[in-house]
Amino acid sequence: MKTLGRRLYQARSAAGLSLRALAQCVGLSHMAIKKYEDGSLYPSSDILLKLSQALGVRAEYFLRPITAELSEIKFRKREGLSKKAEKAIQSEIRDQIERRMELENLYPLPTSSPFILPENLSQKIRDLNEVENVVNKMRDAWQLGLAPISDLIDLLEKHGIRIFIIQYDEYNFDGLSTFINDEPVIVISSHWPGDRQRFTLAHELGHFIFQGRLLGLDEEKVCNRFAGAFLFPQQAVFDEVGKHRHSIEWQELVLLKSEYKLSLGAICYRLRDLGIIKESYFKQLYTFLKSKGWDKEEPGPQIPSE
């Protein structure tokens, strides 16, 4: 597929239009659109203008060289996404990345360092509890200590991971991780509050860290454990809550949320994972949160979007 054909396909996918729907917008047959995308037919200048207007892009977009190639994409909350939605998201990501790369090429010096995993993170992972050690090594390498991470996007960008925010509310889209021209990229949705965005960012970071290193473990579960631990490290949890609790008030959870910018639910999972509360009490606590409707909208001020 030639450049114009690929560009047309990407723009149509991003707009969520079928061949027939786009053809109706510009007064052509769907076979004509297909031939344009296949590269067997080239549109005239007036048709190119109609296509750009229908798809909401500038005409020069179709002639711009392809500079961003996406590697394997790992969607979070993928079960809610249709193939059509995935294609639309990928096309939007590709366009945003190409625009950003063009801007970065204007800078005389690199805007960030390359993403490099610390050398001491090469071992295989056999148990979920080993994730805590990985987090400690990661935070040490990045000189984070135990303090809450105030700006996660800034931290990840500083270490060579490009972050993009797009809006796809209707597709139940949380985020994804991929490589663009062998460089790591994380994409999150603008729809969610900051605590959910931060968890997604940390979860996707986990995919880069644990890729090819898990022995018999579910990667999504490992990345969820990593996300909670990275944002609220083990020793910080023990310092804040203690090592054993028979109960915890929801007001205390709200205070922890405001400090570490994690959802109440994520904090409850964290306490259970570290053995601070028992499984039976965790279920009781989570049932209480759901009964209050706090699994959908939590009490107190919302964490601002990243």
PDB file of C-alpha atoms in Angstrom:
ATOM      1  CA  MET A   1       0.000   0.000   0.000  1.00  0.00           C
ATOM      2  CA  LYS A   2       1.471   3.358  -1.044  1.00  0.00           C
ATOM      3  CA  THR A   3       1.741   6.383   1.274  1.00  0.00           C
ATOM      4  CA  LEU A   4      -1.515   8.037   0.180  1.00  0.00           C
ATOM      5  CA  GLY A   5      -3.411   4.767   0.448  1.00  0.00           C
ATOM      6  CA  ARG A   6      -2.100   4.072   3.948  1.00  0.00           C
ATOM      7  CA  ARG A   7      -2.856   7.624   5.022  1.00  0.00           C
ATOM      8  CA  LEU A   8      -6.394   7.365   3.689  1.00  0.00           C
ATOM      9  CA  TYR A   9      -6.943   4.056   5.477  1.00  0.00           C
ATOM     10  CA  GLN A  10      -5.559   5.474   8.744  1.00  0.00           C
ATOM     11  CA  ALA A  11      -7.727   8.596   8.563  1.00  0.00           C
ATOM     12  CA  ARG A  12     -10.836   6.567   7.730  1.00  0.00           C
ATOM     13  CA  SER A  13     -10.122   4.172  10.624  1.00  0.00           C
ATOM     14  CA  ALA A  14      -9.556   7.077  13.020  1.00  0.00           C
ATOM     15  CA  ALA A  15     -12.892   8.567  11.925  1.00  0.00           C
ATOM     16  CA  GLY A  16     -14.611   5.198  12.418  1.00  0.00           C
ATOM     17  CA  LEU A  17     -16.021   5.215   8.880  1.00  0.00           C
ATOM     18  CA  SER A  18     -16.606   2.222   6.640  1.00  0.00           C
ATOM     19  CA  LEU A  19     -15.711   2.298   2.949  1.00  0.00           C
ATOM     20  CA  ARG A  20     -19.372   2.871   2.078  1.00  0.00           C
ATOM     21  CA  ALA A  21     -19.853   5.605   4.674  1.00  0.00           C
ATOM     22  CA  LEU A  22     -16.853   7.576   3.412  1.00  0.00           C
ATOM     23  CA  ALA A  23     -17.905   7.019  -0.200  1.00  0.00           C
ATOM     24  CA  GLN A  24     -21.326   8.525   0.553  1.00  0.00           C
ATOM     25  CA  CYS A  25     -19.691  11.570   2.170  1.00  0.00           C
ATOM     26  CA  VAL A  26     -17.679  12.384  -0.960  1.00  0.00           C
ATOM     27  CA  GLY A  27     -20.112  11.140  -3.617  1.00  0.00           C
ATOM     28  CA  LEU A  28     -18.105   8.142  -4.850  1.00  0.00           C
ATOM     29  CA  SER A  29     -18.491   4.372  -4.873  1.00  0.00           C
ATOM     30  CA  HIS A  30     -16.952   2.320  -2.078  1.00  0.00           C
ATOM     31  CA  MET A  31     -14.887   0.508  -4.728  1.00  0.00           C
ATOM     32  CA  ALA A  32     -13.279   3.817  -5.700  1.00  0.00           C
ATOM     33  CA  ILE A  33     -12.269   4.431  -2.068  1.00  0.00           C
ATOM     34  CA  LYS A  34     -10.880   0.905  -1.859  1.00  0.00           C
ATOM     35  CA  LYS A  35      -8.792   1.449  -5.001  1.00  0.00           C
ATOM     36  CA  TYR A  36      -7.403   4.669  -3.510  1.00  0.00           C
ATOM     37  CA  GLU A  37      -6.402   2.768  -0.367  1.00  0.00           C
ATOM     38  CA  ASP A  38      -4.919  -0.111  -2.390  1.00  0.00           C
ATOM     39  CA  GLY A  39      -2.884   2.327  -4.452  1.00  0.00           C
ATOM     40  CA  SER A  40      -4.335   1.141  -7.769  1.00  0.00           C
ATOM     41  CA  LEU A  41      -6.083   4.488  -8.348  1.00  0.00           C
ATOM     42  CA  TYR A  42      -4.996   8.034  -7.498  1.00  0.00           C
ATOM     43  CA  PRO A  43      -7.616  10.673  -6.583  1.00  0.00           C
ATOM     44  CA  SER A  44      -7.792  14.006  -8.368  1.00  0.00           C
ATOM     45  CA  SER A  45      -7.075  17.184  -6.416  1.00  0.00           C
ATOM     46  CA  ASP A  46     -10.757  18.022  -5.935  1.00  0.00           C
ATOM     47  CA  ILE A  47     -11.496  14.485  -4.652  1.00  0.00           C
ATOM     48  CA  LEU A  48      -8.482  14.724  -2.330  1.00  0.00           C
ATOM     49  CA  LEU A  49      -9.929  17.948  -0.915  1.00  0.00           C
ATOM     50  CA  LYS A  50     -13.333  16.303  -0.380  1.00  0.00           C
ATOM     51  CA  LEU A  51     -11.666  13.359   1.369  1.00  0.00           C
ATOM     52  CA  SER A  52      -9.718  15.668   3.680  1.00  0.00           C
ATOM     53  CA  GLN A  53     -12.897  17.601   4.575  1.00  0.00           C
ATOM     54  CA  ALA A  54     -14.873  14.406   5.225  1.00  0.00           C
ATOM     55  CA  LEU A  55     -12.137  12.955   7.419  1.00  0.00           C
ATOM     56  CA  GLY A  56     -11.213  16.152   9.260  1.00  0.00           C
ATOM     57  CA  VAL A  57      -7.574  16.268   8.135  1.00  0.00           C
ATOM     58  CA  ARG A  58      -5.559  18.660   5.997  1.00  0.00           C
ATOM     59  CA  ALA A  59      -4.918  17.623   2.395  1.00  0.00           C
ATOM     60  CA  GLU A  60      -1.167  17.551   3.039  1.00  0.00           C
ATOM     61  CA  TYR A  61      -1.751  14.757   5.544  1.00  0.00           C
ATOM     62  CA  PHE A  62      -2.235  12.276   2.689  1.00  0.00           C
ATOM     63  CA  LEU A  63       1.157  13.153   1.204  1.00  0.00           C
ATOM     64  CA  ARG A  64       3.198  13.152   4.414  1.00  0.00           C
ATOM     65  CA  PRO A  65       5.728  10.246   4.592  1.00  0.00           C
ATOM     66  CA  ILE A  66       4.959   7.429   7.048  1.00  0.00           C
ATOM     67  CA  THR A  67       7.399   7.854   9.944  1.00  0.00           C
ATOM     68  CA  ALA A  68       5.772   5.923  12.809  1.00  0.00           C
ATOM     69  CA  GLU A  69       5.496   2.140  12.809  1.00  0.00           C
ATOM     70  CA  LEU A  70       3.610   0.550  15.720  1.00  0.00           C
ATOM     71  CA  SER A  71       4.878  -2.722  17.173  1.00  0.00           C
ATOM     72  CA  GLU A  72       2.707  -5.098  19.230  1.00  0.00           C
ATOM     73  CA  ILE A  73       0.039  -3.173  21.129  1.00  0.00           C
ATOM     74  CA  LYS A  74      -1.211  -4.284  24.545  1.00  0.00           C
ATOM     75  CA  PHE A  75      -4.579  -2.773  25.418  1.00  0.00           C
ATOM     76  CA  ARG A  76      -5.728  -2.445  29.006  1.00  0.00           C
ATOM     77  CA  LYS A  77      -9.456  -3.187  29.472  1.00  0.00           C
ATOM     78  CA  ARG A  78      -9.368  -4.642  25.984  1.00  0.00           C
ATOM     79  CA  GLU A  79     -12.518  -6.715  26.487  1.00  0.00           C
ATOM     80  CA  GLY A  80     -14.626  -3.575  25.942  1.00  0.00           C
ATOM     81  CA  LEU A  81     -13.017  -2.657  22.623  1.00  0.00           C
ATOM     82  CA  SER A  82     -14.246  -3.662  19.197  1.00  0.00           C
ATOM     83  CA  LYS A  83     -11.835  -4.223  16.317  1.00  0.00           C
ATOM     84  CA  LYS A  84     -13.174  -1.005  14.798  1.00  0.00           C
ATOM     85  CA  ALA A  85     -12.372   0.908  17.979  1.00  0.00           C
ATOM     86  CA  GLU A  86      -8.867  -0.565  18.177  1.00  0.00           C
ATOM     87  CA  LYS A  87      -8.135   0.516  14.596  1.00  0.00           C
ATOM     88  CA  ALA A  88      -9.454   4.007  15.317  1.00  0.00           C
ATOM     89  CA  ILE A  89      -7.294   4.332  18.427  1.00  0.00           C
ATOM     90  CA  GLN A  90      -4.184   3.063  16.642  1.00  0.00           C
ATOM     91  CA  SER A  91      -4.686   5.530  13.780  1.00  0.00           C
ATOM     92  CA  GLU A  92      -5.137   8.415  16.212  1.00  0.00           C
ATOM     93  CA  ILE A  93      -1.997   7.379  18.107  1.00  0.00           C
ATOM     94  CA  ARG A  94       0.070   7.111  14.952  1.00  0.00           C
ATOM     95  CA  ASP A  95      -0.970  10.580  13.802  1.00  0.00           C
ATOM     96  CA  GLN A  96      -0.245  12.174  17.200  1.00  0.00           C
ATOM     97  CA  ILE A  97       3.157  10.502  17.392  1.00  0.00           C
ATOM     98  CA  GLU A  98       4.168  11.625  13.918  1.00  0.00           C
ATOM     99  CA  ARG A  99       3.228  15.210  14.761  1.00  0.00           C
ATOM    100  CA  ARG A 100       5.214  15.057  17.976  1.00  0.00           C
ATOM    101  CA  MET A 101       8.257  13.572  16.258  1.00  0.00           C
ATOM    102  CA  GLU A 102       8.184  16.409  13.747  1.00  0.00           C
ATOM    103  CA  LEU A 103       8.202  18.909  16.634  1.00  0.00           C
ATOM    104  CA  GLU A 104      10.992  17.085  18.457  1.00  0.00           C
ATOM    105  CA  ASN A 105      13.141  17.209  15.334  1.00  0.00           C
ATOM    106  CA  LEU A 106      13.103  21.006  15.664  1.00  0.00           C
ATOM    107  CA  TYR A 107      14.952  20.804  19.004  1.00  0.00           C
ATOM    108  CA  PRO A 108      18.771  20.932  18.783  1.00  0.00           C
ATOM    109  CA  LEU A 109      19.119  18.456  21.680  1.00  0.00           C
ATOM    110  CA  PRO A 110      17.152  15.313  22.678  1.00  0.00           C
ATOM    111  CA  THR A 111      14.146  16.131  24.901  1.00  0.00           C
ATOM    112  CA  SER A 112      14.628  13.010  27.067  1.00  0.00           C
ATOM    113  CA  SER A 113      17.010  10.159  27.783  1.00  0.00           C
ATOM    114  CA  PRO A 114      16.527   6.743  26.130  1.00  0.00           C
ATOM    115  CA  PHE A 115      14.458   4.247  28.132  1.00  0.00           C
ATOM    116  CA  ILE A 116      16.862   1.755  29.726  1.00  0.00           C
ATOM    117  CA  LEU A 117      15.924  -0.795  32.360  1.00  0.00           C
ATOM    118  CA  PRO A 118      18.298  -0.974  35.351  1.00  0.00           C
ATOM    119  CA  GLU A 119      20.800  -3.840  35.005  1.00  0.00           C
ATOM    120  CA  ASN A 120      19.603  -5.497  38.221  1.00  0.00           C
ATOM    121  CA  LEU A 121      16.136  -6.154  36.735  1.00  0.00           C
ATOM    122  CA  SER A 122      17.132  -8.992  34.437  1.00  0.00           C
ATOM    123  CA  GLN A 123      16.000 -11.947  36.562  1.00  0.00           C
ATOM    124  CA  LYS A 124      12.938 -14.068  35.792  1.00  0.00           C
ATOM    125  CA  ILE A 125       9.818 -13.646  37.940  1.00  0.00           C
ATOM    126  CA  ARG A 126       8.172 -16.778  39.372  1.00  0.00           C
ATOM    127  CA  ASP A 127       6.005 -15.371  42.165  1.00  0.00           C
ATOM    128  CA  LEU A 128       3.791 -12.289  42.504  1.00  0.00           C
ATOM    129  CA  ASN A 129       5.539 -11.311  45.723  1.00  0.00           C
ATOM    130  CA  GLU A 130       8.798 -10.879  43.775  1.00  0.00           C
ATOM    131  CA  VAL A 131       7.203  -7.832  42.156  1.00  0.00           C
ATOM    132  CA  GLU A 132       7.848  -5.910  45.386  1.00  0.00           C
ATOM    133  CA  ASN A 133      11.616  -6.396  44.965  1.00  0.00           C
ATOM    134  CA  VAL A 134      11.421  -5.261  41.356  1.00  0.00           C
ATOM    135  CA  VAL A 135       9.626  -2.095  42.437  1.00  0.00           C
ATOM    136  CA  ASN A 136      12.229  -1.359  45.112  1.00  0.00           C
ATOM    137  CA  LYS A 137      15.044  -1.721  42.569  1.00  0.00           C
ATOM    138  CA  MET A 138      13.173   0.404  40.040  1.00  0.00           C
ATOM    139  CA  ARG A 139      12.473   3.205  42.493  1.00  0.00           C
ATOM    140  CA  ASP A 140      16.095   3.094  43.723  1.00  0.00           C
ATOM    141  CA  ALA A 141      17.412   3.313  40.162  1.00  0.00           C
ATOM    142  CA  TRP A 142      15.175   6.308  39.484  1.00  0.00           C
ATOM    143  CA  GLN A 143      16.022   7.828  42.896  1.00  0.00           C
ATOM    144  CA  LEU A 144      12.398   8.031  44.028  1.00  0.00           C
ATOM    145  CA  GLY A 145      12.767   6.899  47.636  1.00  0.00           C
ATOM    146  CA  LEU A 146       9.415   6.201  49.314  1.00  0.00           C
ATOM    147  CA  ALA A 147       7.770   9.533  48.571  1.00  0.00           C
ATOM    148  CA  PRO A 148       4.552   9.767  46.538  1.00  0.00           C
ATOM    149  CA  ILE A 149       5.127  10.447  42.834  1.00  0.00           C
ATOM    150  CA  SER A 150       3.621  13.869  42.187  1.00  0.00           C
ATOM    151  CA  ASP A 151       3.822  13.921  38.378  1.00  0.00           C
ATOM    152  CA  LEU A 152       3.956  10.465  36.841  1.00  0.00           C
ATOM    153  CA  ILE A 153       3.849  11.598  33.217  1.00  0.00           C
ATOM    154  CA  ASP A 154       6.830  13.889  33.760  1.00  0.00           C
ATOM    155  CA  LEU A 155       8.755  11.041  35.431  1.00  0.00           C
ATOM    156  CA  LEU A 156       8.091   8.579  32.599  1.00  0.00           C
ATOM    157  CA  GLU A 157       8.888  11.117  29.878  1.00  0.00           C
ATOM    158  CA  LYS A 158      12.110  12.001  31.658  1.00  0.00           C
ATOM    159  CA  HIS A 159      13.136   8.338  31.409  1.00  0.00           C
ATOM    160  CA  GLY A 160      12.384   8.007  27.710  1.00  0.00           C
ATOM    161  CA  ILE A 161       8.756   6.809  27.589  1.00  0.00           C
ATOM    162  CA  ARG A 162       6.527   8.954  25.399  1.00  0.00           C
ATOM    163  CA  ILE A 163       3.047   9.572  26.842  1.00  0.00           C
ATOM    164  CA  PHE A 164      -0.012  10.430  24.772  1.00  0.00           C
ATOM    165  CA  ILE A 165      -3.537  11.227  25.949  1.00  0.00           C
ATOM    166  CA  ILE A 166      -6.512  10.629  23.650  1.00  0.00           C
ATOM    167  CA  GLN A 167     -10.275  10.670  24.144  1.00  0.00           C
ATOM    168  CA  TYR A 168     -12.300   7.553  23.359  1.00  0.00           C
ATOM    169  CA  ASP A 169     -14.968   7.607  26.061  1.00  0.00           C
ATOM    170  CA  GLU A 170     -17.445   5.387  24.250  1.00  0.00           C
ATOM    171  CA  TYR A 171     -14.979   2.520  23.832  1.00  0.00           C
ATOM    172  CA  ASN A 172     -14.224   1.813  27.509  1.00  0.00           C
ATOM    173  CA  PHE A 173     -10.585   2.575  26.738  1.00  0.00           C
ATOM    174  CA  ASP A 174      -8.119   2.907  29.629  1.00  0.00           C
ATOM    175  CA  GLY A 175      -4.727   2.701  27.973  1.00  0.00           C
ATOM    176  CA  LEU A 176      -2.165   0.745  26.008  1.00  0.00           C
ATOM    177  CA  SER A 177       1.568   0.269  25.600  1.00  0.00           C
ATOM    178  CA  THR A 178       3.499  -0.215  22.398  1.00  0.00           C
ATOM    179  CA  PHE A 179       6.775   0.582  20.669  1.00  0.00           C
ATOM    180  CA  ILE A 180       7.047   3.208  17.943  1.00  0.00           C
ATOM    181  CA  ASN A 181      10.217   2.813  15.899  1.00  0.00           C
ATOM    182  CA  ASP A 182      11.595   0.729  18.815  1.00  0.00           C
ATOM    183  CA  GLU A 183      10.837   3.482  21.348  1.00  0.00           C
ATOM    184  CA  PRO A 184       8.353   2.805  24.204  1.00  0.00           C
ATOM    185  CA  VAL A 185       5.016   4.619  24.145  1.00  0.00           C
ATOM    186  CA  ILE A 186       2.093   4.662  26.594  1.00  0.00           C
ATOM    187  CA  VAL A 187      -1.327   6.005  25.658  1.00  0.00           C
ATOM    188  CA  ILE A 188      -4.071   6.788  28.186  1.00  0.00           C
ATOM    189  CA  SER A 189      -7.618   8.105  27.951  1.00  0.00           C
ATOM    190  CA  SER A 190      -8.494  11.677  28.956  1.00  0.00           C
ATOM    191  CA  HIS A 191     -11.881  10.451  30.186  1.00  0.00           C
ATOM    192  CA  TRP A 192     -10.806   9.054  33.557  1.00  0.00           C
ATOM    193  CA  PRO A 193      -9.854  10.803  36.831  1.00  0.00           C
ATOM    194  CA  GLY A 194      -6.202  11.139  37.745  1.00  0.00           C
ATOM    195  CA  ASP A 195      -6.005   8.132  40.082  1.00  0.00           C
ATOM    196  CA  ARG A 196      -7.202   5.772  37.334  1.00  0.00           C
ATOM    197  CA  GLN A 197      -4.899   7.384  34.773  1.00  0.00           C
ATOM    198  CA  ARG A 198      -1.918   6.991  37.102  1.00  0.00           C
ATOM    199  CA  PHE A 199      -2.689   3.333  37.754  1.00  0.00           C
ATOM    200  CA  THR A 200      -2.929   2.749  33.995  1.00  0.00           C
ATOM    201  CA  LEU A 201       0.393   4.522  33.390  1.00  0.00           C
ATOM    202  CA  ALA A 202       2.133   2.405  36.036  1.00  0.00           C
ATOM    203  CA  HIS A 203       0.423  -0.753  34.745  1.00  0.00           C
ATOM    204  CA  GLU A 204       1.673  -0.119  31.205  1.00  0.00           C
ATOM    205  CA  LEU A 205       5.170   0.606  32.525  1.00  0.00           C
ATOM    206  CA  GLY A 206       4.989  -2.875  34.007  1.00  0.00           C
ATOM    207  CA  HIS A 207       4.494  -4.375  30.538  1.00  0.00           C
ATOM    208  CA  PHE A 208       7.839  -2.905  29.446  1.00  0.00           C
ATOM    209  CA  ILE A 209       9.566  -4.191  32.572  1.00  0.00           C
ATOM    210  CA  PHE A 210       8.199  -7.743  32.667  1.00  0.00           C
ATOM    211  CA  GLN A 211       8.075  -8.510  28.961  1.00  0.00           C
ATOM    212  CA  GLY A 212       9.580 -11.977  28.431  1.00  0.00           C
ATOM    213  CA  ARG A 213      10.499 -12.352  32.111  1.00  0.00           C
ATOM    214  CA  LEU A 214       7.461 -14.106  33.600  1.00  0.00           C
ATOM    215  CA  LEU A 215       7.431 -17.817  34.382  1.00  0.00           C
ATOM    216  CA  GLY A 216       3.898 -19.189  34.646  1.00  0.00           C
ATOM    217  CA  LEU A 217       2.375 -15.876  35.763  1.00  0.00           C
ATOM    218  CA  ASP A 218      -0.461 -13.861  34.241  1.00  0.00           C
ATOM    219  CA  GLU A 219       1.067 -10.663  32.867  1.00  0.00           C
ATOM    220  CA  GLU A 220      -2.014  -8.516  33.602  1.00  0.00           C
ATOM    221  CA  LYS A 221      -2.046  -9.577  37.256  1.00  0.00           C
ATOM    222  CA  VAL A 222       1.683  -8.944  37.548  1.00  0.00           C
ATOM    223  CA  CYS A 223       1.326  -5.470  36.010  1.00  0.00           C
ATOM    224  CA  ASN A 224      -1.574  -4.659  38.345  1.00  0.00           C
ATOM    225  CA  ARG A 225       0.542  -5.669  41.343  1.00  0.00           C
ATOM    226  CA  PHE A 226       3.441  -3.618  39.976  1.00  0.00           C
ATOM    227  CA  ALA A 227       1.241  -0.541  39.454  1.00  0.00           C
ATOM    228  CA  GLY A 228      -0.001  -0.535  43.041  1.00  0.00           C
ATOM    229  CA  ALA A 229       3.484  -1.173  44.420  1.00  0.00           C
ATOM    230  CA  PHE A 230       5.162   1.437  42.229  1.00  0.00           C
ATOM    231  CA  LEU A 231       2.715   4.146  43.316  1.00  0.00           C
ATOM    232  CA  PHE A 232       2.492   3.027  46.960  1.00  0.00           C
ATOM    233  CA  PRO A 233       5.684   1.072  47.828  1.00  0.00           C
ATOM    234  CA  GLN A 234       5.647  -1.628  50.486  1.00  0.00           C
ATOM    235  CA  GLN A 235       7.627   0.191  53.176  1.00  0.00           C
ATOM    236  CA  ALA A 236       5.538   3.339  52.713  1.00  0.00           C
ATOM    237  CA  VAL A 237       2.369   1.256  53.218  1.00  0.00           C
ATOM    238  CA  PHE A 238       3.778  -0.255  56.416  1.00  0.00           C
ATOM    239  CA  ASP A 239       4.797   3.214  57.674  1.00  0.00           C
ATOM    240  CA  GLU A 240       1.347   4.658  56.951  1.00  0.00           C
ATOM    241  CA  VAL A 241      -0.902   1.763  57.962  1.00  0.00           C
ATOM    242  CA  GLY A 242       1.144  -0.750  59.943  1.00  0.00           C
ATOM    243  CA  LYS A 243       1.788  -4.412  59.151  1.00  0.00           C
ATOM    244  CA  HIS A 244      -1.472  -5.860  60.511  1.00  0.00           C
ATOM    245  CA  ARG A 245      -4.944  -4.350  60.718  1.00  0.00           C
ATOM    246  CA  HIS A 246      -8.258  -5.861  61.717  1.00  0.00           C
ATOM    247  CA  SER A 247     -10.177  -2.900  60.295  1.00  0.00           C
ATOM    248  CA  ILE A 248      -9.650   0.421  58.564  1.00  0.00           C
ATOM    249  CA  GLU A 249     -11.997   3.401  58.309  1.00  0.00           C
ATOM    250  CA  TRP A 250     -12.951   4.720  54.895  1.00  0.00           C
ATOM    251  CA  GLN A 251     -11.851   8.206  55.980  1.00  0.00           C
ATOM    252  CA  GLU A 252      -8.323   6.846  56.412  1.00  0.00           C
ATOM    253  CA  LEU A 253      -8.469   5.409  52.907  1.00  0.00           C
ATOM    254  CA  VAL A 254      -9.499   8.832  51.575  1.00  0.00           C
ATOM    255  CA  LEU A 255      -6.482  10.449  53.260  1.00  0.00           C
ATOM    256  CA  LEU A 256      -4.157   7.845  51.727  1.00  0.00           C
ATOM    257  CA  LYS A 257      -5.773   8.428  48.349  1.00  0.00           C
ATOM    258  CA  SER A 258      -5.135  12.172  48.510  1.00  0.00           C
ATOM    259  CA  GLU A 259      -1.465  11.596  49.371  1.00  0.00           C
ATOM    260  CA  TYR A 260      -0.559   8.759  46.990  1.00  0.00           C
ATOM    261  CA  LYS A 261      -3.195   9.468  44.300  1.00  0.00           C
ATOM    262  CA  LEU A 262      -4.486   5.905  44.181  1.00  0.00           C
ATOM    263  CA  SER A 263      -8.162   4.930  44.166  1.00  0.00           C
ATOM    264  CA  LEU A 264      -9.761   3.552  47.336  1.00  0.00           C
ATOM    265  CA  GLY A 265     -10.157   0.191  45.613  1.00  0.00           C
ATOM    266  CA  ALA A 266      -6.491   0.069  44.597  1.00  0.00           C
ATOM    267  CA  ILE A 267      -5.441   0.862  48.170  1.00  0.00           C
ATOM    268  CA  CYS A 268      -7.650  -1.965  49.481  1.00  0.00           C
ATOM    269  CA  TYR A 269      -6.020  -4.382  47.044  1.00  0.00           C
ATOM    270  CA  ARG A 270      -2.624  -3.120  48.196  1.00  0.00           C
ATOM    271  CA  LEU A 271      -3.427  -3.830  51.841  1.00  0.00           C
ATOM    272  CA  ARG A 272      -4.622  -7.331  50.959  1.00  0.00           C
ATOM    273  CA  ASP A 273      -1.626  -8.112  48.727  1.00  0.00           C
ATOM    274  CA  LEU A 274       0.774  -7.197  51.543  1.00  0.00           C
ATOM    275  CA  GLY A 275      -1.128  -9.310  54.096  1.00  0.00           C
ATOM    276  CA  ILE A 276      -2.066  -6.263  56.182  1.00  0.00           C
ATOM    277  CA  ILE A 277      -5.739  -7.222  56.036  1.00  0.00           C
ATOM    278  CA  LYS A 278      -7.127 -10.721  55.566  1.00  0.00           C
ATOM    279  CA  GLU A 279      -8.964 -11.846  52.445  1.00  0.00           C
ATOM    280  CA  SER A 280     -12.263 -12.058  54.334  1.00  0.00           C
ATOM    281  CA  TYR A 281     -12.010  -8.458  55.538  1.00  0.00           C
ATOM    282  CA  PHE A 282     -10.884  -7.296  52.102  1.00  0.00           C
ATOM    283  CA  LYS A 283     -14.087  -8.719  50.597  1.00  0.00           C
ATOM    284  CA  GLN A 284     -16.138  -7.085  53.336  1.00  0.00           C
ATOM    285  CA  LEU A 285     -14.414  -3.742  52.773  1.00  0.00           C
ATOM    286  CA  TYR A 286     -14.811  -3.910  49.008  1.00  0.00           C
ATOM    287  CA  THR A 287     -18.502  -4.813  49.372  1.00  0.00           C
ATOM    288  CA  PHE A 288     -18.941  -1.739  51.579  1.00  0.00           C
ATOM    289  CA  LEU A 289     -17.313   0.529  48.964  1.00  0.00           C
ATOM    290  CA  LYS A 290     -19.582  -0.871  46.244  1.00  0.00           C
ATOM    291  CA  SER A 291     -22.689  -0.482  48.411  1.00  0.00           C
ATOM    292  CA  LYS A 292     -21.886   3.240  48.666  1.00  0.00           C
ATOM    293  CA  GLY A 293     -21.432   3.486  44.903  1.00  0.00           C
ATOM    294  CA  TRP A 294     -17.769   4.359  45.422  1.00  0.00           C
ATOM    295  CA  ASP A 295     -16.606   1.821  42.856  1.00  0.00           C
ATOM    296  CA  LYS A 296     -17.967   4.308  40.284  1.00  0.00           C
ATOM    297  CA  GLU A 297     -17.502   7.694  41.989  1.00  0.00           C
ATOM    298  CA  GLU A 298     -15.377   7.904  45.119  1.00  0.00           C
ATOM    299  CA  PRO A 299     -15.974  10.374  47.986  1.00  0.00           C
ATOM    300  CA  GLY A 300     -13.921  13.508  48.418  1.00  0.00           C
ATOM    301  CA  PRO A 301     -12.153  15.632  45.787  1.00  0.00           C
ATOM    302  CA  GLN A 302     -11.276  13.928  42.511  1.00  0.00           C
ATOM    303  CA  ILE A 303      -7.590  13.449  41.738  1.00  0.00           C
ATOM    304  CA  PRO A 304      -6.834  15.885  38.882  1.00  0.00           C
ATOM    305  CA  SER A 305      -6.097  14.372  35.476  1.00  0.00           C
ATOM    306  CA  GLU A 306      -2.455  13.840  34.637  1.00  0.00           C
TER     307      GLU A 306
END
